[in-house]
Short mmCIF file of N, CA and C in Angstrom, two decimals:
data_model
loop_
_atom_site.label_atom_id
_atom_site.label_comp_id
_atom_site.label_asym_id
_atom_site.label_seq_id
_atom_site.Cartn_x
_atom_site.Cartn_y
_atom_site.Cartn_z
N MET A 1430 0.91 -1.33 0.13
CA MET A 1430 0.53 0.33 0.10
C MET A 1430 1.17 1.35 0.11
N ILE A 1431 0.32 2.55 -0.58
CA ILE A 1431 1.06 3.19 -1.09
C ILE A 1431 -0.27 4.73 0.01
N ILE A 1432 0.51 5.54 0.52
CA ILE A 1432 -0.54 6.45 1.19
C ILE A 1432 0.48 7.80 0.98
N THR A 1433 -0.33 8.62 0.13
CA THR A 1433 0.81 10.10 0.03
C THR A 1433 0.49 10.84 0.44
N PHE A 1434 0.59 12.23 0.95
CA PHE A 1434 -0.17 13.41 1.84
C PHE A 1434 0.22 14.35 1.35
N LEU A 1435 -0.50 15.46 1.40
CA LEU A 1435 -1.12 16.19 0.49
C LEU A 1435 -1.99 17.81 1.37
N GLY A 1436 -1.01 18.64 1.76
CA GLY A 1436 -2.23 19.65 2.39
C GLY A 1436 -1.24 21.14 2.42
N HIS A 1437 -1.95 21.87 2.87
CA HIS A 1437 -1.14 23.28 2.52
C HIS A 1437 0.53 23.17 3.70
N ARG A 1438 0.66 24.54 2.99
CA ARG A 1438 1.99 24.72 3.36
C ARG A 1438 1.85 24.91 4.71
N SER A 1439 1.16 25.90 5.32
CA SER A 1439 0.64 26.12 6.50
C SER A 1439 -0.26 25.62 7.38
N ILE A 1440 -0.48 25.41 8.07
CA ILE A 1440 -1.61 24.71 9.16
C ILE A 1440 -1.38 25.08 10.60
N ILE A 1441 -2.67 25.83 11.28
CA ILE A 1441 -3.06 26.43 12.02
C ILE A 1441 -3.26 25.52 13.34
N ASN A 1442 -2.59 25.23 14.40
CA ASN A 1442 -2.78 24.05 15.59
C ASN A 1442 -1.87 22.96 14.60
N GLY A 1443 -1.39 22.90 14.37
CA GLY A 1443 -0.76 21.19 13.38
C GLY A 1443 -0.70 20.15 14.54
N ASP A 1444 -0.10 20.27 16.03
CA ASP A 1444 0.29 19.62 17.05
C ASP A 1444 -1.19 18.59 16.92
N ALA A 1445 -2.20 19.65 16.76
CA ALA A 1445 -4.24 18.73 17.14
C ALA A 1445 -4.46 18.04 16.01
N TRP A 1446 -3.44 18.25 14.83
CA TRP A 1446 -3.60 17.67 13.91
C TRP A 1446 -3.11 15.85 13.83
N PHE A 1447 -1.91 16.13 14.58
CA PHE A 1447 -0.95 14.62 14.65
C PHE A 1447 -1.65 13.51 15.35
N GLU A 1448 -2.67 13.66 15.93
CA GLU A 1448 -3.85 12.49 15.96
C GLU A 1448 -4.66 11.98 15.44
N LYS A 1449 -5.15 12.63 14.58
CA LYS A 1449 -6.22 12.77 13.58
C LYS A 1449 -5.13 11.89 12.28
N VAL A 1450 -4.33 12.53 12.11
CA VAL A 1450 -3.67 11.75 10.82
C VAL A 1450 -3.12 10.57 10.96
N ARG A 1451 -2.32 10.58 12.78
CA ARG A 1451 -2.08 9.41 12.70
C ARG A 1451 -3.36 8.10 13.09
N SER A 1452 -4.43 8.83 13.18
CA SER A 1452 -5.57 7.27 12.76
C SER A 1452 -5.62 7.34 12.09
N VAL A 1453 -6.10 8.42 11.20
CA VAL A 1453 -6.06 7.68 9.75
C VAL A 1453 -5.43 6.63 9.52
N ILE A 1454 -3.80 6.68 9.25
CA ILE A 1454 -3.38 6.19 9.19
C ILE A 1454 -3.70 4.33 9.27
N LEU A 1455 -3.91 4.02 10.38
CA LEU A 1455 -3.36 2.95 11.55
C LEU A 1455 -4.82 2.61 11.33
N GLU A 1456 -5.84 3.20 10.85
CA GLU A 1456 -7.74 2.55 10.15
C GLU A 1456 -7.02 2.06 8.83
N ASN A 1457 -6.31 2.81 7.46
CA ASN A 1457 -5.45 2.30 6.49
C ASN A 1457 -4.93 1.01 6.56
N ILE A 1458 -4.48 1.25 7.28
CA ILE A 1458 -2.59 -0.41 6.92
C ILE A 1458 -3.22 -1.42 7.67
N ASN A 1459 -2.36 -2.14 6.65
CA ASN A 1459 -1.93 -4.09 7.29
C ASN A 1459 -0.86 -4.04 8.26
N PHE A 1460 -1.04 -4.40 9.00
CA PHE A 1460 0.24 -4.73 9.32
C PHE A 1460 1.45 -5.29 9.08
N ARG A 1461 0.89 -6.48 8.07
CA ARG A 1461 1.26 -8.05 7.68
C ARG A 1461 2.41 -7.80 6.66
N GLU A 1462 1.87 -6.67 5.53
CA GLU A 1462 2.21 -5.84 3.81
C GLU A 1462 2.77 -4.68 3.97
N LYS A 1463 3.40 -4.28 3.73
CA LYS A 1463 5.41 -2.97 3.18
C LYS A 1463 4.05 -2.28 3.03
N THR A 1464 4.13 -0.82 4.08
CA THR A 1464 3.26 0.23 3.89
C THR A 1464 4.32 1.43 3.20
N LEU A 1465 4.08 1.75 2.01
CA LEU A 1465 4.99 3.06 1.80
C LEU A 1465 4.32 4.61 2.12
N PHE A 1466 5.11 5.60 2.53
CA PHE A 1466 4.35 6.84 2.88
C PHE A 1466 5.01 7.72 1.67
N TYR A 1467 4.59 8.69 1.35
CA TYR A 1467 5.42 9.18 0.33
C TYR A 1467 4.85 10.64 1.03
N CYS A 1468 5.95 11.32 1.31
CA CYS A 1468 5.98 12.82 1.89
C CYS A 1468 6.27 13.66 0.36
N GLY A 1469 5.93 14.55 1.18
CA GLY A 1469 6.56 16.15 -0.37
C GLY A 1469 8.00 16.82 0.77
N GLY A 1470 7.86 16.80 2.10
CA GLY A 1470 8.58 17.46 3.02
C GLY A 1470 8.55 19.43 2.60
N TYR A 1471 7.39 19.37 2.03
CA TYR A 1471 8.12 21.13 2.22
C TYR A 1471 6.72 22.36 3.08
N GLY A 1472 5.97 21.14 3.86
CA GLY A 1472 5.18 22.37 4.74
C GLY A 1472 4.53 22.05 6.41
N ASP A 1473 4.53 22.42 7.60
CA ASP A 1473 3.32 22.67 8.23
C ASP A 1473 3.29 20.44 8.63
N PHE A 1474 2.19 20.43 7.28
CA PHE A 1474 1.15 19.81 7.51
C PHE A 1474 2.24 18.26 6.99
N ASP A 1475 2.96 18.31 6.37
CA ASP A 1475 4.28 17.28 5.63
C ASP A 1475 5.21 17.11 6.86
N TYR A 1476 5.05 18.27 7.56
CA TYR A 1476 6.31 17.60 9.03
C TYR A 1476 5.36 17.56 9.48
N LEU A 1477 3.93 17.43 9.73
CA LEU A 1477 3.55 16.66 11.20
C LEU A 1477 3.02 15.33 10.47
N CYS A 1478 2.84 14.52 9.21
CA CYS A 1478 2.56 13.96 8.67
C CYS A 1478 4.19 12.26 8.27
N VAL A 1479 5.53 13.22 8.79
CA VAL A 1479 6.23 12.47 8.71
C VAL A 1479 6.17 11.92 10.28
N ARG A 1480 6.39 13.34 10.96
CA ARG A 1480 5.87 12.46 12.66
C ARG A 1480 5.03 12.07 13.07
N ALA A 1481 4.18 11.51 12.38
CA ALA A 1481 2.98 10.99 12.34
C ALA A 1481 3.31 9.20 11.44
N CYS A 1482 4.08 9.77 11.32
CA CYS A 1482 4.17 8.13 10.01
C CYS A 1482 6.05 7.60 11.17
N ARG A 1483 6.04 8.37 11.75
CA ARG A 1483 7.43 7.53 12.33
C ARG A 1483 6.84 6.87 13.57
N SER A 1484 5.90 7.78 14.13
CA SER A 1484 5.61 7.29 15.28
C SER A 1484 4.50 5.58 15.67
N ILE A 1485 4.69 5.97 13.53
CA ILE A 1485 4.02 4.27 13.88
C ILE A 1485 4.79 3.37 13.54
N GLN A 1486 5.81 4.03 12.48
CA GLN A 1486 6.60 2.86 12.25
C GLN A 1486 7.72 1.81 13.42
N MET A 1487 7.57 3.04 14.15
CA MET A 1487 8.72 2.84 14.96
C MET A 1487 8.18 0.83 15.70
N ASN A 1488 6.52 0.80 16.03
CA ASN A 1488 6.41 -0.96 16.42
C ASN A 1488 5.20 -1.34 14.88
N ASN A 1489 6.48 -0.76 13.99
CA ASN A 1489 6.18 -1.58 12.36
C ASN A 1489 6.66 -1.07 11.64
N PRO A 1490 7.64 -2.38 11.40
CA PRO A 1490 8.92 -3.13 10.17
C PRO A 1490 8.54 -2.84 8.77
N ASN A 1491 7.26 -2.69 8.39
CA ASN A 1491 6.78 -3.32 7.73
C ASN A 1491 6.79 -1.98 6.46
N CYS A 1492 6.36 -0.46 7.54
CA CYS A 1492 6.17 0.71 6.94
C CYS A 1492 7.48 1.57 6.70
N GLU A 1493 7.78 2.25 5.26
CA GLU A 1493 9.18 2.95 5.21
C GLU A 1493 8.00 4.41 4.84
N ILE A 1494 8.99 5.92 5.30
CA ILE A 1494 8.81 6.64 4.61
C ILE A 1494 9.96 7.40 3.61
N VAL A 1495 9.36 8.16 2.95
CA VAL A 1495 9.49 8.11 1.21
C VAL A 1495 9.59 9.66 1.22
N PHE A 1496 11.05 10.91 1.23
CA PHE A 1496 10.80 11.73 0.93
C PHE A 1496 10.71 11.55 -0.56
N VAL A 1497 9.47 12.03 -1.39
CA VAL A 1497 10.12 11.72 -3.03
C VAL A 1497 9.99 13.76 -2.82
N THR A 1498 11.23 13.63 -3.82
CA THR A 1498 12.37 15.06 -4.16
C THR A 1498 11.33 15.23 -5.60
N PRO A 1499 11.21 16.67 -5.77
CA PRO A 1499 10.30 17.24 -7.27
C PRO A 1499 11.89 17.11 -8.06
N TYR A 1500 12.82 17.28 -7.80
CA TYR A 1500 13.94 17.94 -8.19
C TYR A 1500 15.48 16.96 -8.09
N MET A 1501 16.17 16.88 -9.22
CA MET A 1501 17.18 15.46 -9.37
C MET A 1501 17.87 15.92 -8.76
N ILE A 1502 18.85 17.32 -8.94
CA ILE A 1502 19.99 18.50 -8.17
C ILE A 1502 19.25 18.77 -7.22
N SER A 1503 19.68 18.71 -5.84
CA SER A 1503 19.85 19.50 -4.89
C SER A 1503 20.18 20.01 -4.06
N SER A 1504 20.95 20.94 -3.74
CA SER A 1504 22.76 21.04 -2.83
C SER A 1504 21.60 21.18 -1.47
N LYS A 1505 21.07 20.71 -0.79
CA LYS A 1505 19.89 20.80 0.78
C LYS A 1505 18.83 20.57 0.32
N PRO A 1506 18.06 20.10 1.34
CA PRO A 1506 16.54 19.83 1.27
C PRO A 1506 15.78 21.05 1.56
N PRO A 1507 14.85 20.93 1.54
CA PRO A 1507 13.96 21.68 1.83
C PRO A 1507 13.48 23.03 3.04
N ARG A 1508 13.49 23.42 3.04
CA ARG A 1508 14.29 23.93 4.41
C ARG A 1508 12.38 23.86 5.84
N ASN A 1509 13.72 22.99 6.48
CA ASN A 1509 12.79 23.00 7.42
C ASN A 1509 12.47 21.13 7.97
N THR A 1510 13.65 21.13 6.32
CA THR A 1510 13.03 19.89 6.51
C THR A 1510 14.92 18.57 7.02
N ASP A 1511 14.53 17.76 8.22
CA ASP A 1511 15.29 16.63 7.72
C ASP A 1511 15.33 15.66 7.30
N ILE A 1512 16.40 15.28 6.73
CA ILE A 1512 15.93 14.41 5.66
C ILE A 1512 16.40 13.14 6.31
N THR A 1513 16.78 12.90 7.65
CA THR A 1513 17.13 11.52 8.86
C THR A 1513 15.51 11.24 8.96
N PHE A 1514 14.73 11.86 8.77
CA PHE A 1514 13.16 11.61 9.32
C PHE A 1514 12.82 10.26 8.66
N TYR A 1515 13.77 10.59 7.29
CA TYR A 1515 12.99 9.26 6.12
C TYR A 1515 13.70 8.59 6.11
N ASN A 1516 13.22 7.31 5.11
CA ASN A 1516 14.07 6.23 5.14
C ASN A 1516 15.28 5.49 4.18
N SER A 1517 14.48 6.73 2.98
CA SER A 1517 14.92 7.05 1.38
C SER A 1517 14.05 7.72 0.44
N ILE A 1518 14.71 8.39 -0.35
CA ILE A 1518 14.68 9.72 -1.22
C ILE A 1518 13.99 8.83 -2.33
N LEU A 1519 13.12 8.75 -2.93
CA LEU A 1519 13.12 8.58 -4.82
C LEU A 1519 12.28 10.06 -5.30
N TYR A 1520 13.78 10.09 -6.80
CA TYR A 1520 12.87 11.20 -7.83
C TYR A 1520 12.20 10.75 -9.12
N PRO A 1521 10.99 10.88 -9.13
CA PRO A 1521 10.00 10.01 -9.95
C PRO A 1521 10.61 10.60 -11.55
N PRO A 1522 10.31 10.31 -12.41
CA PRO A 1522 11.04 10.77 -13.59
C PRO A 1522 10.06 12.47 -14.46
N LEU A 1523 10.91 12.72 -13.52
CA LEU A 1523 10.67 14.41 -13.48
C LEU A 1523 11.45 14.82 -14.84
N GLU A 1524 12.34 14.47 -15.10
CA GLU A 1524 13.73 15.25 -15.88
C GLU A 1524 13.57 16.64 -16.92
N ARG A 1525 12.44 16.37 -17.76
CA ARG A 1525 11.93 17.26 -18.48
C ARG A 1525 11.10 18.61 -17.89
N VAL A 1526 10.78 18.81 -16.96
CA VAL A 1526 9.23 19.24 -15.92
C VAL A 1526 10.73 20.40 -15.51
N PRO A 1527 9.79 21.51 -16.72
CA PRO A 1527 10.64 22.92 -15.41
C PRO A 1527 10.22 22.73 -14.08
N PRO A 1528 11.29 23.69 -13.32
CA PRO A 1528 11.32 23.80 -12.38
C PRO A 1528 10.13 24.76 -11.44
N LYS A 1529 9.75 25.10 -12.30
CA LYS A 1529 8.15 26.20 -11.74
C LYS A 1529 7.27 24.67 -11.74
N VAL A 1530 6.99 24.03 -12.17
CA VAL A 1530 6.31 23.12 -11.67
C VAL A 1530 6.18 21.92 -11.55
N ALA A 1531 7.64 21.68 -11.01
CA ALA A 1531 8.13 20.20 -10.86
C ALA A 1531 7.06 20.00 -9.34
N ILE A 1532 6.75 20.52 -8.52
CA ILE A 1532 6.11 20.24 -7.33
C ILE A 1532 4.79 19.67 -7.57
N LEU A 1533 4.11 20.43 -8.23
CA LEU A 1533 3.14 19.99 -8.94
C LEU A 1533 3.39 18.76 -9.41
N ARG A 1534 3.97 18.75 -10.86
CA ARG A 1534 3.91 17.55 -11.32
C ARG A 1534 4.66 15.99 -10.79
N ARG A 1535 5.03 16.67 -9.10
CA ARG A 1535 5.63 15.62 -8.14
C ARG A 1535 4.35 15.30 -7.42
N ASN A 1536 3.43 16.41 -7.54
CA ASN A 1536 2.32 15.67 -5.91
C ASN A 1536 1.50 14.64 -7.25
N GLU A 1537 1.46 14.83 -8.83
CA GLU A 1537 0.82 14.30 -9.34
C GLU A 1537 1.15 13.16 -9.38
N TRP A 1538 2.43 12.74 -9.02
CA TRP A 1538 2.91 11.21 -9.89
C TRP A 1538 2.20 10.47 -8.52
N MET A 1539 3.34 11.04 -7.08
CA MET A 1539 3.09 10.32 -6.39
C MET A 1539 1.12 9.99 -5.53
N ILE A 1540 0.24 10.48 -6.51
CA ILE A 1540 -1.13 10.61 -6.73
C ILE A 1540 -1.32 9.45 -7.32
N ASP A 1541 -0.55 9.48 -8.39
CA ASP A 1541 -0.88 8.42 -9.47
C ASP A 1541 -0.30 7.14 -8.86
N GLN A 1542 0.61 7.13 -7.99
CA GLN A 1542 1.14 6.26 -7.69
C GLN A 1542 0.38 5.25 -6.17
N SER A 1543 -0.70 6.03 -5.42
CA SER A 1543 -1.34 5.93 -4.47
C SER A 1543 -2.24 5.06 -4.12
N ASN A 1544 -2.23 3.91 -3.35
CA ASN A 1544 -3.95 3.86 -3.04
C ASN A 1544 -4.55 4.05 -2.30
N LEU A 1545 -4.22 5.40 -1.49
CA LEU A 1545 -4.89 5.91 -0.57
C LEU A 1545 -4.18 7.61 0.08
N ILE A 1546 -4.99 9.06 -0.15
CA ILE A 1546 -4.03 10.11 -0.07
C ILE A 1546 -5.31 10.84 0.86
N VAL A 1547 -3.70 11.34 2.11
CA VAL A 1547 -4.70 11.65 3.49
C VAL A 1547 -3.76 13.09 2.96
N ALA A 1548 -5.64 14.13 3.62
CA ALA A 1548 -5.07 15.13 2.91
C ALA A 1548 -5.41 16.24 3.95
N TYR A 1549 -5.24 17.33 3.89
CA TYR A 1549 -5.36 18.83 4.57
C TYR A 1549 -5.87 19.54 3.76
N VAL A 1550 -6.79 19.74 2.88
CA VAL A 1550 -7.29 21.23 2.22
C VAL A 1550 -8.23 22.09 2.09
N ALA A 1551 -8.11 22.84 3.05
CA ALA A 1551 -9.53 23.92 3.16
C ALA A 1551 -9.81 25.10 2.91
N TYR A 1552 -8.32 25.21 1.69
CA TYR A 1552 -9.33 26.57 0.84
C TYR A 1552 -8.60 25.79 -0.34
N SER A 1553 -9.43 26.67 -1.64
CA SER A 1553 -10.24 26.80 -2.79
C SER A 1553 -8.92 26.89 -3.72
N HIS A 1554 -7.55 26.67 -3.58
CA HIS A 1554 -6.68 27.66 -4.01
C HIS A 1554 -5.28 27.28 -3.17
N GLY A 1555 -4.22 27.40 -4.56
CA GLY A 1555 -2.97 26.66 -4.23
C GLY A 1555 -3.03 25.38 -4.80
N GLY A 1556 -1.33 25.28 -4.56
CA GLY A 1556 -1.18 23.70 -5.09
C GLY A 1556 -1.64 22.83 -4.56
N ALA A 1557 -1.79 22.22 -2.92
CA ALA A 1557 -2.24 21.42 -2.33
C ALA A 1557 -3.87 21.10 -2.74
N TYR A 1558 -4.83 22.24 -3.23
CA TYR A 1558 -5.74 22.22 -3.82
C TYR A 1558 -6.50 21.38 -4.71
N ARG A 1559 -5.36 22.63 -6.14
CA ARG A 1559 -4.60 20.99 -7.11
C ARG A 1559 -4.42 19.83 -7.23
N GLY A 1560 -3.63 19.39 -6.47
CA GLY A 1560 -3.05 18.43 -6.18
C GLY A 1560 -4.83 17.43 -5.69
N LEU A 1561 -5.32 17.74 -5.10
CA LEU A 1561 -6.76 17.30 -4.29
C LEU A 1561 -7.57 16.91 -5.27
N GLN A 1562 -7.83 18.48 -5.99
CA GLN A 1562 -8.83 17.88 -7.37
C GLN A 1562 -7.94 16.99 -8.44
N TYR A 1563 -6.52 16.61 -9.18
CA TYR A 1563 -6.40 15.70 -9.29
C TYR A 1563 -6.66 14.77 -8.84
N ALA A 1564 -6.29 14.32 -7.46
CA ALA A 1564 -6.72 13.10 -7.57
C ALA A 1564 -8.58 12.60 -7.07
N GLU A 1565 -9.39 13.65 -7.13
CA GLU A 1565 -10.63 13.72 -7.14
C GLU A 1565 -10.60 13.02 -9.45
N LYS A 1566 -10.60 13.84 -10.30
CA LYS A 1566 -10.86 13.69 -11.00
C LYS A 1566 -10.19 11.77 -11.04
N LYS A 1567 -8.84 11.20 -10.58
CA LYS A 1567 -8.41 9.94 -10.82
C LYS A 1567 -9.38 9.41 -10.26
N GLN A 1568 -10.04 9.45 -9.25
CA GLN A 1568 -10.81 8.45 -8.52
C GLN A 1568 -10.10 7.77 -7.35
N LYS A 1569 -9.30 8.37 -6.47
CA LYS A 1569 -8.28 7.66 -5.19
C LYS A 1569 -9.25 7.82 -4.58
N ARG A 1570 -9.09 7.17 -3.46
CA ARG A 1570 -9.47 7.17 -1.44
C ARG A 1570 -9.02 8.09 -0.58
N ILE A 1571 -9.78 9.33 -0.94
CA ILE A 1571 -9.50 10.34 -0.31
C ILE A 1571 -10.03 10.86 1.06
N VAL A 1572 -9.09 11.04 2.12
CA VAL A 1572 -9.72 11.55 3.88
C VAL A 1572 -8.89 13.17 3.78
N ASN A 1573 -9.70 13.25 3.40
CA ASN A 1573 -9.69 15.23 4.14
C ASN A 1573 -10.02 15.72 5.17
N LEU A 1574 -8.82 15.73 5.63
CA LEU A 1574 -9.23 16.27 6.71
C LEU A 1574 -9.83 17.23 7.33
N ALA A 1575 -9.66 17.96 6.38
CA ALA A 1575 -10.28 19.55 6.71
C ALA A 1575 -11.36 19.90 6.82
N GLU A 1576 -11.90 18.52 6.04
CA GLU A 1576 -13.40 18.50 6.54
C GLU A 1576 -14.73 17.72 7.46
N SER A 1577 -13.56 17.08 8.59
CA SER A 1577 -14.29 17.11 9.20
C SER A 1577 -13.84 17.62 10.57
#
């Protein structure tokens, strides 16, 4: 199973959402099967999702946290991203994508690979919203915490 996280760069009361993200993950994974968590690493929601994934991974060796980078060559990870939180780094096939749209295309690639999208999309603008629209169009299973 592959779970992708999608949310706004800034989130108010992020710590309050930690347990909700964790609960959604626990309700949807099979501990006997391999689970990949695809994370973007670019904002508050991404950070709290990585923390939730790490807390689950401590008791489940079948979970792997993957930083999916939108850029092939990067001298450093995104601001506020601790690369040691991830088990691996993955660069999707985006070589010919202009840097200006690389994050959007990376998000679409992650959505295409995923069985479940865990989102926090509260506004009808921005990259997270566009990603949610894309996931809906692809008829992916989505849990948007902003709707709860």
